[in-house]
Every structure is written in C-alpha cells, then in structure tokens.
Coordinates of C-alpha atoms in Angstrom, one line a residue:
X1 CA -0.1 -0.1 0.1
X2 CA 1.0 3.6 -0.4
X3 CA 0.3 4.6 3.1
X4 CA 3.5 6.5 4.0
X5 CA 5.9 6.9 0.9
X6 CA 4.7 8.6 -2.1
X7 CA 4.5 12.4 -2.1
X8 CA 2.2 14.2 -4.7
X9 CA 2.2 17.6 -5.8
X10 CA -1.0 19.4 -6.3
X11 CA -1.9 22.8 -7.1
X12 CA -5.6 22.8 -6.6
X13 CA -6.6 23.3 -10.4
X14 CA -9.6 21.5 -11.4
X15 CA -9.9 19.4 -14.4
X16 CA -10.5 21.8 -17.4
X17 CA -10.2 24.8 -15.3
X18 CA -9.2 27.9 -17.5
X19 CA -10.6 26.3 -20.8
X20 CA -12.5 29.7 -21.7
X21 CA -9.1 31.4 -21.4
X22 CA -7.4 28.8 -23.5
X23 CA -10.1 28.9 -26.2
X24 CA -10.2 32.8 -26.2
X25 CA -6.2 32.5 -26.9
X26 CA -6.8 30.1 -29.8
X27 CA -9.5 32.2 -31.5
X28 CA -7.8 35.4 -31.0
X29 CA -4.3 33.9 -32.6
X30 CA -5.9 32.7 -35.8
X31 CA -3.3 31.6 -38.2
X32 CA -3.6 32.3 -41.8
X33 CA -5.7 29.6 -43.8
X34 CA -4.8 27.6 -46.8
X35 CA -7.8 28.1 -49.0
X36 CA -6.7 26.0 -51.8
X37 CA -6.4 23.1 -49.5
X38 CA -10.0 23.7 -47.8
X39 CA -11.4 23.9 -51.3
X40 CA -9.7 20.6 -52.2
X41 CA -11.2 18.8 -49.4
X42 CA -14.4 20.3 -50.0
X43 CA -14.6 19.2 -53.5
X44 CA -13.6 15.6 -52.4
X45 CA -16.8 15.6 -50.4
X46 CA -18.8 16.7 -53.3
X47 CA -17.2 14.2 -55.6
X48 CA -18.4 11.3 -53.3
X49 CA -21.7 11.7 -55.1
X50 CA -19.9 11.5 -58.7
X51 CA -23.1 10.4 -60.7
X52 CA -25.2 13.3 -59.2
X53 CA -22.2 16.0 -59.7
X54 CA -21.4 14.7 -63.4
X55 CA -25.2 14.8 -64.3
X56 CA -25.4 18.4 -62.9
X57 CA -22.2 19.6 -64.8
X58 CA -24.0 18.3 -68.2
X59 CA -27.1 20.1 -67.3
X60 CA -25.1 23.2 -66.6
X61 CA -23.2 22.8 -69.9
X62 CA -26.5 22.3 -71.9
X63 CA -28.5 25.1 -70.4
X64 CA -25.3 27.6 -71.1
X65 CA -25.0 26.5 -74.5
X66 CA -28.6 27.2 -75.1
X67 CA -28.5 30.5 -73.3
X68 CA -25.4 31.4 -75.4
X69 CA -27.2 30.5 -78.5
X70 CA -30.3 32.6 -77.8
X71 CA -28.8 35.9 -79.0
X72 CA -27.4 34.4 -82.2
X73 CA -31.1 33.0 -83.0
X74 CA -32.4 36.5 -82.1
X75 CA -29.8 38.3 -84.6
X76 CA -31.1 36.0 -87.3
X77 CA -34.8 36.7 -86.7
X78 CA -34.0 40.4 -86.6
X79 CA -31.8 40.4 -89.7
X80 CA -34.9 38.7 -91.6
X81 CA -36.1 42.3 -91.4
X82 CA -34.4 44.4 -94.4
X83 CA -34.9 47.7 -96.0
X84 CA -35.8 47.8 -99.7
X85 CA -36.2 50.9 -101.5
X86 CA -37.1 52.6 -98.4
X87 CA -39.6 49.9 -97.0
X88 CA -39.1 47.3 -94.5
X89 CA -39.3 43.9 -95.8
X90 CA -39.6 40.9 -93.7
X91 CA -38.8 37.3 -94.5
X92 CA -42.0 36.0 -92.5
X93 CA -41.2 32.3 -93.1
X94 CA -37.6 32.5 -91.9
X95 CA -38.3 34.9 -89.1
X96 CA -41.1 32.5 -87.8
X97 CA -38.6 29.6 -87.9
X98 CA -35.8 31.4 -85.9
X99 CA -38.5 32.5 -83.4
X100 CA -39.9 28.9 -82.9
X101 CA -36.6 27.6 -82.6
X102 CA -35.9 30.5 -80.1
X103 CA -39.1 29.5 -78.1
X104 CA -38.3 26.0 -78.2
X105 CA -34.7 26.9 -76.7
X106 CA -36.3 29.0 -74.1
X107 CA -38.5 26.0 -73.0
X108 CA -35.7 23.6 -72.9
X109 CA -33.7 25.9 -70.8
X110 CA -36.7 26.1 -68.3
X111 CA -37.1 22.4 -68.1
X112 CA -33.4 21.4 -67.8
X113 CA -32.8 24.2 -65.4
X114 CA -35.8 22.7 -63.2
X115 CA -33.7 19.6 -63.3
X116 CA -30.5 21.2 -62.4
X117 CA -32.3 22.8 -59.2
X118 CA -33.1 19.2 -57.9
X119 CA -29.6 17.9 -58.8
X120 CA -27.8 20.8 -56.9
X121 CA -30.3 20.3 -54.0
X122 CA -29.4 16.6 -53.8
X123 CA -25.8 17.3 -54.1
X124 CA -25.7 19.7 -51.5
X125 CA -27.9 17.3 -49.1
X126 CA -25.5 14.1 -50.1
X127 CA -22.3 16.4 -49.4
X128 CA -23.5 17.6 -46.0
X129 CA -24.7 14.4 -44.8
X130 CA -21.3 12.8 -45.4
X131 CA -19.6 15.6 -43.9
X132 CA -22.1 15.7 -40.9
X133 CA -21.5 12.0 -40.5
X134 CA -17.7 12.4 -40.5
X135 CA -17.8 15.3 -38.1
X136 CA -20.0 13.3 -35.7
X137 CA -18.0 10.1 -35.8
X138 CA -15.0 12.5 -35.2
X139 CA -16.6 14.0 -32.2
X140 CA -17.1 10.5 -31.0
X141 CA -13.4 9.8 -31.2
X142 CA -12.0 13.1 -29.7
X143 CA -10.0 12.9 -26.7
X144 CA -11.8 14.1 -23.4
X145 CA -9.0 16.8 -23.2
X146 CA -10.7 18.3 -26.3
X147 CA -14.2 18.3 -25.1
X148 CA -12.9 19.7 -21.6
X149 CA -11.4 22.7 -23.4
X150 CA -13.8 23.5 -26.0
X151 CA -17.3 24.9 -25.4
X152 CA -19.8 22.4 -26.2
X153 CA -22.0 25.0 -28.0
X154 CA -19.1 26.0 -30.4
X155 CA -18.9 22.2 -31.3
X156 CA -22.7 22.2 -31.9
X157 CA -22.2 25.3 -34.1
X158 CA -19.7 23.6 -36.1
X159 CA -22.2 20.8 -36.7
X160 CA -25.2 23.1 -37.6
X161 CA -24.4 26.7 -38.7
X162 CA -21.1 25.8 -40.4
X163 CA -22.3 22.9 -42.4
X164 CA -25.6 25.0 -43.4
X165 CA -23.2 27.4 -44.8
X166 CA -21.5 24.8 -46.9
X167 CA -24.8 23.4 -47.8
X168 CA -26.1 26.9 -49.1
X169 CA -22.6 27.3 -51.3
X170 CA -22.9 23.8 -52.6
X171 CA -26.6 23.8 -53.7
X172 CA -26.3 27.6 -54.9
X173 CA -22.8 28.8 -55.5
X174 CA -21.1 26.0 -57.3
X175 CA -23.8 25.6 -59.7
X176 CA -23.7 29.3 -60.2
X177 CA -19.8 29.7 -60.6
X178 CA -19.7 27.1 -63.2
X179 CA -22.6 28.4 -65.3
X180 CA -21.0 31.8 -64.9
X181 CA -17.5 30.5 -66.2
X182 CA -19.2 28.4 -69.1
X183 CA -21.3 31.6 -70.0
X184 CA -18.2 34.0 -69.9
X185 CA -16.1 31.6 -72.1
X186 CA -19.0 31.1 -74.7
X187 CA -20.1 34.7 -74.8
X188 CA -16.5 35.8 -75.4
X189 CA -16.4 33.3 -78.1
X190 CA -19.4 34.6 -79.9
X191 CA -18.4 38.3 -79.6
X192 CA -15.2 37.4 -81.3
X193 CA -16.9 35.8 -83.9
X194 CA -19.2 38.9 -84.6
X195 CA -16.3 41.9 -83.9
X196 CA -12.6 41.1 -82.4
X197 CA -12.3 44.8 -82.2
X198 CA -15.4 45.7 -80.4
X199 CA -15.1 42.7 -78.2
X200 CA -11.5 44.0 -77.0
X201 CA -13.1 47.2 -76.3
X202 CA -15.6 45.7 -74.1
X203 CA -13.1 43.6 -72.2
X204 CA -11.4 46.8 -70.8
X205 CA -13.8 46.8 -67.7
X206 CA -13.1 43.1 -66.8
X207 CA -9.8 43.6 -65.4
X208 CA -11.3 46.5 -63.2
X209 CA -14.0 44.6 -61.8
X210 CA -11.6 41.7 -61.1
X211 CA -9.2 44.1 -59.5
X212 CA -12.0 45.6 -57.3
X213 CA -13.4 42.2 -56.1
X214 CA -9.7 41.1 -55.2
X215 CA -9.0 44.0 -53.0
X216 CA -12.3 43.5 -51.3
X217 CA -12.0 40.0 -50.7
X218 CA -8.9 40.4 -48.4
X219 CA -11.1 42.5 -46.0
X220 CA -14.1 40.4 -46.7
X221 CA -12.7 37.0 -45.7
X222 CA -11.5 38.2 -42.1
X223 CA -15.0 39.5 -41.2
X224 CA -16.6 35.9 -42.7
X225 CA -14.0 34.0 -40.8
X226 CA -14.8 36.0 -37.7
X227 CA -18.7 35.8 -38.3
X228 CA -18.5 31.9 -38.1
X229 CA -16.5 32.0 -34.7
X230 CA -18.9 34.6 -33.2
X231 CA -21.8 32.1 -34.1
X232 CA -20.0 29.2 -32.4
X233 CA -19.5 31.7 -29.3
X234 CA -23.1 32.8 -29.4
X235 CA -24.3 29.1 -29.5
X236 CA -21.8 28.2 -26.6
X237 CA -23.5 31.2 -24.5
X238 CA -27.0 29.8 -25.0
X239 CA -26.1 26.1 -24.4
X240 CA -24.3 27.0 -21.3
X241 CA -27.0 29.4 -19.9
X242 CA -30.0 27.1 -20.9
X243 CA -28.0 24.1 -19.1
X244 CA -27.0 26.2 -16.0
X245 CA -30.4 28.0 -16.1
X246 CA -31.5 27.0 -12.4
X247 CA -28.0 28.2 -11.2
X248 CA -28.6 31.7 -12.9
X249 CA -32.3 32.1 -11.5
X250 CA -31.2 31.0 -8.1
X251 CA -28.1 33.5 -7.7
X252 CA -30.5 36.0 -9.6
X253 CA -27.9 36.5 -12.3
X254 CA -30.3 37.1 -15.3
X255 CA -29.5 40.7 -15.9
X256 CA -25.4 39.9 -16.2
X257 CA -26.2 36.9 -18.3
X258 CA -28.2 38.7 -20.8
X259 CA -25.5 41.5 -20.8
X260 CA -23.0 39.1 -21.7
X261 CA -25.1 37.4 -24.5
X262 CA -26.1 41.0 -25.7
X263 CA -22.1 41.8 -26.1
X264 CA -21.5 38.9 -28.1
X265 CA -24.5 39.3 -30.0
X266 CA -23.9 42.9 -30.7
X267 CA -20.2 42.2 -31.8
X268 CA -21.8 39.5 -34.2
X269 CA -24.2 42.1 -35.5
X270 CA -21.5 44.7 -36.2
X271 CA -19.3 42.0 -38.0
X272 CA -22.3 40.7 -40.1
X273 CA -22.8 44.4 -41.1
X274 CA -19.6 45.2 -42.2
X275 CA -19.3 42.1 -44.0
X276 CA -22.7 42.5 -45.7
X277 CA -21.7 46.1 -46.6
X278 CA -18.5 45.0 -48.0
X279 CA -20.3 42.3 -49.9
X280 CA -22.9 44.5 -51.5
X281 CA -20.3 47.0 -52.5
X282 CA -19.0 44.6 -55.4
X283 CA -22.4 44.4 -57.0
X284 CA -23.1 48.2 -57.6
X285 CA -19.6 48.5 -59.0
X286 CA -19.9 45.6 -61.2
X287 CA -23.2 46.8 -62.5
X288 CA -21.6 50.3 -63.2
X289 CA -18.8 49.1 -65.2
X290 CA -21.1 46.6 -66.9
X291 CA -23.7 49.6 -68.0
X292 CA -20.4 51.6 -69.3
X293 CA -19.4 48.4 -71.4
X294 CA -22.9 48.4 -72.8
X295 CA -22.9 52.1 -73.8
X296 CA -19.2 51.6 -75.5
X297 CA -20.3 48.5 -77.4
X298 CA -23.7 50.3 -78.6
X299 CA -21.6 53.6 -79.5
X300 CA -18.5 52.1 -81.4
X301 CA -20.7 49.3 -83.0
X302 CA -23.3 52.1 -84.3
X303 CA -20.3 54.2 -85.6
X304 CA -18.6 51.1 -87.3
X305 CA -21.9 50.0 -88.8
X306 CA -22.6 53.6 -90.3
X307 CA -19.3 54.3 -91.5
X308 CA -19.2 51.1 -93.4
X309 CA -15.6 50.1 -92.0
X310 CA -16.8 46.6 -91.3
X311 CA -20.0 44.6 -92.1
X312 CA -22.3 44.8 -89.1
X313 CA -26.0 44.5 -89.1
X314 CA -28.3 45.8 -86.6
X315 CA -29.1 42.3 -85.4
X316 CA -25.5 41.7 -85.1
X317 CA -25.3 45.1 -82.9
X318 CA -28.0 43.8 -80.9
X319 CA -26.6 40.3 -80.3
X320 CA -23.4 41.7 -79.5
X321 CA -25.2 44.0 -76.8
X322 CA -27.0 40.8 -75.5
X323 CA -23.8 39.0 -75.1
X324 CA -22.1 41.8 -73.5
X325 CA -24.8 41.6 -70.9
X326 CA -24.3 37.9 -70.5
X327 CA -20.7 38.7 -70.1
X328 CA -21.3 40.9 -67.2
X329 CA -23.7 38.6 -65.5
X330 CA -21.2 35.9 -64.7
X331 CA -19.0 38.5 -63.4
X332 CA -21.9 39.9 -61.4
X333 CA -23.1 36.5 -60.4
X334 CA -19.5 35.7 -58.9
X335 CA -19.5 38.8 -57.1
X336 CA -23.1 38.1 -55.6
X337 CA -22.0 34.7 -54.5
X338 CA -18.7 35.5 -53.2
X339 CA -20.1 36.3 -49.7
X340 CA -21.8 32.8 -49.8
X341 CA -18.5 31.3 -50.8
X342 CA -16.4 33.1 -48.2
X343 CA -18.7 31.9 -45.5
X344 CA -18.7 28.4 -46.5
X345 CA -14.9 28.7 -46.8
X346 CA -14.8 29.9 -43.1
X347 CA -17.5 27.4 -41.9
X348 CA -15.3 24.5 -43.9
X349 CA -12.2 25.5 -42.1
X350 CA -13.7 25.1 -38.7
X351 CA -15.2 21.8 -39.5
X352 CA -12.0 20.4 -41.0
X353 CA -10.2 21.9 -37.7
X354 CA -12.3 19.4 -35.8
X355 CA -11.7 16.6 -38.4
X356 CA -7.9 17.1 -38.4
X357 CA -7.8 17.1 -34.6
X358 CA -5.7 13.8 -33.5
X359 CA -8.2 11.1 -32.3
X360 CA -8.2 9.9 -28.7
X361 CA -4.7 7.8 -28.3
X362 CA -5.6 4.3 -28.5
X363 CA -2.3 2.3 -29.1
X364 CA -3.5 -0.9 -27.2
X365 CA -2.0 -4.0 -28.7
X366 CA -1.3 -6.4 -25.8
X367 CA -3.9 -8.6 -24.0
X368 CA -3.9 -8.6 -20.1
X369 CA -2.2 -11.3 -18.0
X370 CA -2.2 -14.5 -19.2
X371 CA -5.1 -16.9 -18.4
X372 CA -6.8 -14.2 -16.3
X373 CA -7.4 -11.2 -18.7
X374 CA -9.3 -10.6 -21.9
X375 CA -7.2 -11.1 -25.2
X376 CA -6.6 -8.4 -27.7
X377 CA -9.6 -9.7 -29.6
X378 CA -12.1 -8.9 -26.8
X379 CA -12.6 -12.2 -25.1
X380 CA -14.4 -12.2 -21.6
X381 CA -13.3 -9.4 -19.7
X382 CA -14.9 -10.8 -16.4
X383 CA -11.7 -12.9 -16.1
X384 CA -9.8 -9.7 -15.2
X385 CA -8.8 -10.3 -11.4
X386 CA -8.4 -6.2 -10.8
X387 CA -5.0 -6.0 -9.4
X388 CA -4.3 -2.2 -10.0
X389 CA -0.9 -0.8 -9.6
X390 CA -0.1 3.2 -10.0
X391 CA 3.7 3.6 -10.5
X392 CA 5.4 6.9 -10.1
X393 CA 2.6 8.7 -11.9
X394 CA 3.1 12.1 -13.0
X395 CA 0.3 14.3 -14.4
X396 CA -1.1 17.9 -15.1
X397 CA -3.9 19.4 -16.9
X398 CA -1.3 21.8 -18.1
X399 CA 2.3 21.5 -18.3
X400 CA 3.5 24.0 -15.7
X401 CA 0.9 22.9 -13.2
X402 CA 1.3 19.3 -12.1
X403 CA -1.5 17.7 -10.3
X404 CA 0.1 14.3 -9.6
X405 CA 3.9 14.0 -9.0
X406 CA 5.3 10.4 -8.1
X407 CA 2.0 9.0 -7.3
X408 CA 2.4 5.3 -6.1
X409 CA -0.8 3.3 -5.0
X410 CA -1.4 -0.6 -5.2
X411 CA -5.0 -2.0 -5.2
X412 CA -5.2 -5.5 -5.0
X413 CA -7.7 -7.8 -6.4
X414 CA -11.3 -7.7 -4.6
X415 CA -10.1 -4.7 -2.5
X416 CA -12.3 -1.8 -1.6
X417 CA -10.1 1.4 -1.7
X418 CA -11.6 4.7 -0.7
X419 CA -9.8 7.8 -2.0
X420 CA -10.7 10.9 0.5
X421 CA -9.5 14.6 0.8
X422 CA -10.4 18.0 0.2
X423 CA -11.7 19.0 -2.9
X424 CA -9.1 19.6 -5.7
X425 CA -6.7 17.1 -4.1
X426 CA -6.6 14.9 -6.9
X427 CA -9.0 12.2 -6.3
X428 CA -11.0 12.2 -9.6
X429 CA -7.5 12.7 -11.6
X430 CA -6.5 9.2 -10.3
X431 CA -9.8 7.8 -11.9
X432 CA -9.5 9.9 -15.0
X433 CA -5.9 8.4 -15.7
X434 CA -7.2 4.9 -14.9
X435 CA -9.9 5.2 -17.4
X436 CA -7.4 6.6 -20.1
X437 CA -9.8 9.9 -20.2
X438 CA -6.3 11.6 -20.0
X439 CA -2.7 9.9 -20.8
X440 CA -0.1 10.1 -18.1
X441 CA 2.7 12.4 -18.2
X442 CA 5.0 9.9 -16.6
X443 CA 4.9 6.8 -14.7
X444 CA 2.5 4.0 -15.7
X445 CA -0.7 2.1 -14.5
X446 CA -1.0 -1.7 -14.4
X447 CA -3.9 -3.8 -14.6
X448 CA -3.1 -7.7 -13.7
X449 CA 0.5 -6.7 -14.4
X450 CA 0.0 -5.2 -18.0
X451 CA 0.5 -1.7 -18.6
X452 CA -2.9 -0.2 -19.5
X453 CA -1.4 1.8 -22.5
X454 CA -1.1 -1.5 -24.1
X455 CA -4.6 -2.5 -23.6
X456 CA -7.3 -1.2 -26.0
X457 CA -9.4 1.5 -24.4
X458 CA -12.7 -0.3 -25.4
X459 CA -11.4 -3.5 -23.7
X460 CA -10.2 -1.6 -20.7
X461 CA -13.2 0.5 -20.0
X462 CA -15.5 -2.6 -20.4
X463 CA -13.7 -3.8 -17.6
X464 CA -14.5 -1.0 -15.4
X465 CA -18.1 0.4 -14.2
X466 CA -18.3 3.9 -13.1
X467 CA -20.6 5.9 -11.4
X468 CA -20.0 9.5 -11.9
X469 CA -21.0 12.5 -9.6
X470 CA -22.8 14.2 -12.5
X471 CA -25.1 11.9 -13.6
X472 CA -25.7 11.5 -17.4
X473 CA -29.2 10.0 -18.6
X474 CA -30.2 10.2 -22.2
X475 CA -33.4 10.9 -23.9
X476 CA -34.5 7.3 -24.1
X477 CA -36.4 4.7 -22.3
X478 CA -35.4 3.9 -18.7
X479 CA -34.6 0.6 -19.9
X480 CA -32.1 1.6 -22.4
X481 CA -30.8 3.8 -20.2
X482 CA -30.1 1.2 -17.5
X483 CA -28.8 -1.2 -20.3
X484 CA -26.7 1.4 -21.8
X485 CA -23.4 -0.3 -20.7
X486 CA -24.8 -3.6 -21.6
X487 CA -27.2 -3.5 -24.6
X488 CA -27.9 -7.5 -24.7
X489 CA -29.1 -7.6 -20.9
X490 CA -32.1 -9.6 -20.3
X491 CA -35.2 -8.2 -18.6
X492 CA -34.7 -10.2 -15.4
X493 CA -31.0 -8.7 -15.3
X494 CA -32.6 -5.2 -15.7
X495 CA -35.0 -6.0 -12.8
X496 CA -32.3 -7.3 -10.7
X497 CA -30.3 -4.2 -11.2
X498 CA -33.1 -1.8 -10.7
X499 CA -33.8 -3.8 -7.3
X500 CA -30.1 -3.7 -6.1
X501 CA -30.0 0.1 -6.7
X502 CA -33.6 0.6 -5.1
X503 CA -35.0 1.9 -8.4
X504 CA -37.9 -0.5 -8.6
X505 CA -40.2 1.3 -6.3
X506 CA -40.3 4.7 -8.2
X507 CA -40.0 3.0 -11.8
X508 CA -43.3 1.0 -10.9
X509 CA -45.0 4.4 -10.3
X510 CA -44.1 6.0 -13.6
X511 CA -46.8 5.6 -16.6
X512 CA -44.9 3.2 -18.7
X513 CA -42.5 1.5 -16.0
X514 CA -39.3 0.6 -17.7
X515 CA -40.5 2.2 -20.9
X516 CA -41.0 5.3 -19.5
X517 CA -39.5 8.0 -22.0
X518 CA -36.9 10.3 -20.1
X519 CA -36.7 13.9 -21.2
X520 CA -33.1 15.6 -22.1
X521 CA -30.8 14.3 -19.3
X522 CA -33.6 12.7 -17.5
X523 CA -35.1 16.2 -16.4
X524 CA -38.4 14.5 -15.4
X525 CA -36.7 12.8 -12.5
X526 CA -35.2 14.0 -9.2
X527 CA -31.5 14.2 -8.9
X528 CA -31.8 11.2 -6.5
X529 CA -33.7 9.2 -8.9
X530 CA -31.1 9.9 -11.6
X531 CA -28.3 9.0 -9.3
X532 CA -30.1 5.7 -8.7
X533 CA -30.5 4.9 -12.4
X534 CA -26.8 5.6 -13.0
X535 CA -26.0 2.9 -10.2
X536 CA -28.3 0.4 -11.9
X537 CA -26.7 0.8 -15.0
X538 CA -23.3 0.0 -13.1
X539 CA -25.0 -3.1 -11.8
X540 CA -26.0 -4.5 -15.1
X541 CA -22.5 -3.8 -16.5
X542 CA -20.9 -6.6 -14.2
X543 CA -17.6 -5.2 -14.6
X544 CA -14.7 -6.8 -12.5
X545 CA -13.6 -3.2 -11.4
X546 CA -15.9 -0.9 -10.1
X547 CA -15.3 3.2 -9.5
X548 CA -17.7 5.2 -7.5
X549 CA -17.2 9.0 -7.6
X550 CA -19.4 10.5 -5.3
X551 CA -22.2 7.9 -6.4
X552 CA -24.6 8.7 -3.5
X553 CA -24.0 12.6 -3.5
X554 CA -27.4 13.3 -4.7
X555 CA -29.3 10.8 -2.4
X556 CA -30.8 11.5 0.7
X557 CA -29.3 10.2 4.1
X558 CA -31.9 7.7 4.6
X559 CA -31.7 6.2 1.3
X560 CA -28.0 6.5 1.2
X561 CA -28.0 4.1 4.4
X562 CA -30.5 1.7 2.5
X563 CA -28.2 1.5 -0.6
X564 CA -25.0 0.9 1.6
X565 CA -26.1 -2.7 1.7
X566 CA -26.8 -3.0 -2.0
X567 CA -23.3 -1.4 -2.8
X568 CA -21.6 -3.6 -0.3
X569 CA -23.2 -6.7 -2.0
X570 CA -22.0 -5.1 -5.5
X571 CA -18.7 -4.6 -4.6
X572 CA -18.0 -8.1 -3.4
X573 CA -15.2 -10.1 -5.2
X574 CA -14.8 -6.6 -7.1
X575 CA -11.9 -4.4 -7.1
X576 CA -13.4 -1.2 -5.9
X577 CA -12.3 2.7 -5.8
X578 CA -14.7 4.9 -4.0
X579 CA -14.3 8.7 -4.2
X580 CA -16.2 10.2 -1.4
X581 CA -16.8 13.5 0.6
X582 CA -19.4 11.7 3.1
X583 CA -17.2 9.4 5.1
X584 CA -20.1 7.5 6.3
X585 CA -19.9 5.9 2.8
X586 CA -16.5 4.4 3.3
X587 CA -16.2 3.2 7.0
X588 CA -16.1 -0.4 5.7
X589 CA -13.3 0.4 3.3
X590 CA -10.4 -2.2 3.4
X591 CA -8.1 0.8 2.9
X592 CA -8.8 4.6 3.3
X593 CA -6.4 6.8 1.3
X594 CA -6.2 10.2 2.4
X595 CA -4.9 13.1 0.1
X596 CA -4.1 16.4 1.1
X597 CA -2.4 19.2 -1.0
X598 CA -1.3 16.9 -3.5
X599 CA 0.1 14.1 -1.2
X600 CA -0.9 10.9 0.2
X601 CA -0.5 11.7 3.8
X602 CA -2.1 8.5 5.5
X603 CA -3.5 5.3 4.7
X604 CA -5.3 2.6 6.6
X605 CA -8.7 1.5 8.0
X606 CA -11.4 3.7 9.5
X607 CA -10.5 2.8 12.9
X608 CA -7.0 3.0 12.3
X609 CA -6.9 6.4 11.0
X610 CA -9.0 7.6 13.8
X611 CA -6.6 6.1 16.1
X612 CA -3.9 8.2 14.4
X613 CA -5.7 11.3 15.0
X614 CA -4.3 12.7 11.7
X615 CA -5.6 14.4 8.6
X616 CA -8.5 11.9 8.4
X617 CA -9.4 12.2 11.8
X618 CA -9.5 16.0 11.4
X619 CA -11.9 15.5 8.3
X620 CA -14.0 13.1 10.6
X621 CA -14.3 15.6 13.4
X622 CA -15.3 18.6 10.9
X623 CA -18.1 16.4 9.2
X624 CA -19.6 14.6 12.2
X625 CA -18.9 16.6 15.3
X626 CA -19.0 20.3 13.6
X627 CA -15.4 20.8 14.9
X628 CA -13.3 23.4 13.0
X629 CA -9.5 22.2 12.8

C-alpha cells in the first residue's frame, strides 16, 4: 500500500479549469488558412456523389450552351427584316422559323434548369450528410481533453451553422460559378466571331472588376471567418446558460447573463453588417462597369456600322449587346455569390479543424495477464482479477501545473479502496488516468500486471464500471438507459439491477414503467432518482472493477443508508475504488487513502486512521462533530 511513501504535488487546479481562457487565446491567434487545401477537401466530399455531380455538370453545360445560342437566334430573326427601296421587308417564313427555334430553346432551358435545381439540392444534401456523418464520428473519437477545453456550443455550431453555410454554397454557389464560367467563355467566343475589335474594347472593364473584387476579398474574408467564430461563441453562450438556468435564477444573475449574451450578439451584428456592406459593394460597382461596357459597344458598334468600315447589321449589334450583358452577368454572379463562398470556406475550415484533431490515443496492442484477462480480440473481460498498480504517476492538465507527482498506489484484487480529501486534491484525476480519459505524463498504471496503455481502450473500459457524481442520462427509455453499458441485458437482469439500486419502487410508479421515456438529461426525474438509475447501470454491466465517484452525493441520508447494503453486495469480489466526501459511505473500506495538498498523507482502515488522529481524524471531526480544525 501507499500509506507512507509517495508524495504528490497538487496545485488545486480542477480538470478543465481555464478552458475559456485557452479557447479565447486560440481564437484570437488565428493563423492564415490554406484556402486551396480547404477547397480541395470540400470538392472531395462533393465528388463522393459522382453520378449526381457529373449529371449536374452536363445539365449546366446544356443550359449554358442554349442560353449562349439565344442571342444568335435573335440576331438571325432580327436580320430577316431588311430595308428595300425605303420600305421594311420581312422574310416571314424565316423569321417565324427562328422565333420557333428560339421559343423551343427557352422552353428547354426552363425544363433542364428545373432538373438542375433538383440535382443541386441533392448534391448539397448528400455532401452535407457525408460531412456531418464524418464530423459526428470524429467527435465520438475526440479525446476528453478536447471536449474539456472547447465550449460544447461551439462544437454544436460547427455541426449546424458551419455545415449549413457549406450546404448553401454547394446548392447555389457551385452551380452559379460553373454556369458563370461557361457563360463567360461562350459569350466571349461569340463576341469575337461577330467583331474582335469591339470585343477587345468591351473587355477593358473586366480587369477593373476583377481588381476591385480582389481588393475587397482581403477585407471580407477576415470578417466572414470571425462571423462563423462569433456564431460558435453565441451558441456556446446559449447552451451554457440554458444548461445552467437554475443556477442563474437561484443567484439572480439574469441581468448579467443577458448583458454577456448581448455583448457577443452585438459584436456579431457589427461584424455581420460590415461583411454585408463589403459584400454588397461589389454588385453596384460591377453593374456600373457593365453599363459602361454596354454604352461602349452600342456607340462603337453604331459608328462602325454607319461608317461602313466593317460588315455589321442591326441584328449583329443587338447580339453583341446581349452577349455583353451575358458577359457581365457571370462577373456579377461571381460577385453576388462571393459572400456565400467566403462564409462556406470559413465554415469548412472550422469543420476541418475538428476533423484534423488527432483521435483519442489508443495504442493498445497487448492482452492482459495470461489466463486471467481478456485478449486483444476482446474475450471475456470478467476474467480480469482487478489488480491495479499506480507506479510513479506524474500528470498535470497543463504542463506548468502538475496535479500528481510520483504518485504510487497498489489496489489488490477484490479490495475496496477509498480516496478521500479536500476538493481539488487529485482524487478524480486518479480515476481519469485509470480510465485513460487522459494519458499520464510520466509513470504507468498496471492492470493485472499489464501496462494499460497496451490494452485497447474499449477492452479496458469494458472491464470498469463507473458511477460519476454528475449523472448522465439520455433521451431514451429507462430500460435503455440502465442497459446502456450492456445492450444485450435480459429483462431479468434489468429488474435485478433496479432492485439492487433501489430503483424498482419509483420506476413502477411511472406511467410506462421501464419503458417510460426520459426527457433530455432525465429532467423529468429527481436528482436522487437519476443517481439511482446510474447505479443500476453499473450493476448491469457486471464489470470486475468498480469506480464510485461521489455515487450517492444526490441521495438523501435515509436512502443512502439503505443503498449501502446493496453497494456492499455489489462490490463483493470486485476491485472497488470509491471517491467520497461523505465519510459515512466508506467506513467499511479495506483501505482509506487520504490526500491533502497533492500528497498521500496517510492510509489505513477507518478505525486505524481515527486512532492516528491525523488528517482523516480532522476530516471526520469536521464532518460529524462540527469541529473546526
């Protein structure tokens, strides 16, 4: 046992403390992003729906070709009207033929455009479904340290707001950009066919438009990235305040809470206004330059036709004017969609940030002790004896603030060990390391003589049942919540577990018994009832190692006394580690380990520690006799 030797340095810092400061530091120190890489990855997701994507491309090519053809048909129809001897003469048959083809072209454009919209929507939803699926799977593999140091609302925002921005860009902007490029190329080709000189004059405005767009982009992107970050912060505020609403009301902190939300919301509003203004500037500028181009073509075309320097007809000039409009339309379209594209890129960067986070470390390759533990392939975990050794553990949630330093403890098979001490003494940290929620900075933990870092986490955790102080229940039936750790549990096993945890009496009073649907986090039950269900969950799992982290903290004293017998039976022949502030719950522990200021200051049985009149004796007197020491 580790009664007298090991010394532990602990700074009183709780797990996850300072996470808001660390997050703020990360967000304020944003590094330049690789937009090309983001686009490549985004198109990889789009490319997962190859058939839809290529069918959409074919539709866009056909629609663009038909739209580029329409000014040519109008020119042909218009040129069927000629001036002969001072009179207008119309080749009615040719005119009606061209008009009929033009009408059929417009009808075909409408039909194919409808199909194109359906394909764009399907491509968008397929892409986002794949992206959200990968993101959710990634979140399930993230290390506990990541979720401890990131606001949950921000993660939710990446799953919702950021992916919605990508969805809008895929369904609208991608099709618009492809159509714009095809229209631009087609219009330029046709204009060169009609008149190369007039086309070159018309193209003077295009570099100006591109220059203005490029300059504005440098400013716009910063604001759109920040806008997505602020949306994440806003969601984090909402999630945090809704979850802690009772505490806010209890301390009358509604006004400061609203003020903090309003501050983030106001910054988001200012940022959104600036980004919207910058995005809106491009449109009017391109429209002005486009109108200038229209005037140049009309003026120069009319002059050339009247001077006879080139063969131009009224229909050809009309076609050039229409093509100039089509030439400007793609540029305007790109400008209009640029805000959506920047927002999507900012959202994609945030999503890919999560996807690029290293998975929870799980280098486990070796089985547990021969003939007693599960193999790497997942054999019977009940064969684990539960011999746990903590050797020279060193750990800190931050590098400069160690929590455990050279921590040593041996828990023998079937032994009940209790960890007691003041809040922040490192008790829960020991459990976090045993469960591999965090990895040790130094030293090692052995389970049946095998380093736990060589045991796959799924096997390690299946050998350990844990009841946490903060009870977690899911929006599901009571039956499924109890069977969460053992989905194949039989009805008799669930009933027995409920009896052991003293749940049966209140479950039977519920409308549907075990099939009663719990609301989110089990809010339709009392704190004590939720705690009892968590204990029942641990009973069903039947794991050889049991951890109780303040497992009865939300149970009244009378119920706590009744449940101790059940817990005592549950812990028979199991290695048990109990963390408790209520010393009444651990009097029967084989060994009580007392931590104070980061050190194991003493250990022994309840009677032995009282006889020593040391730290445990002081804790006992403070708790039961009300004596300040």
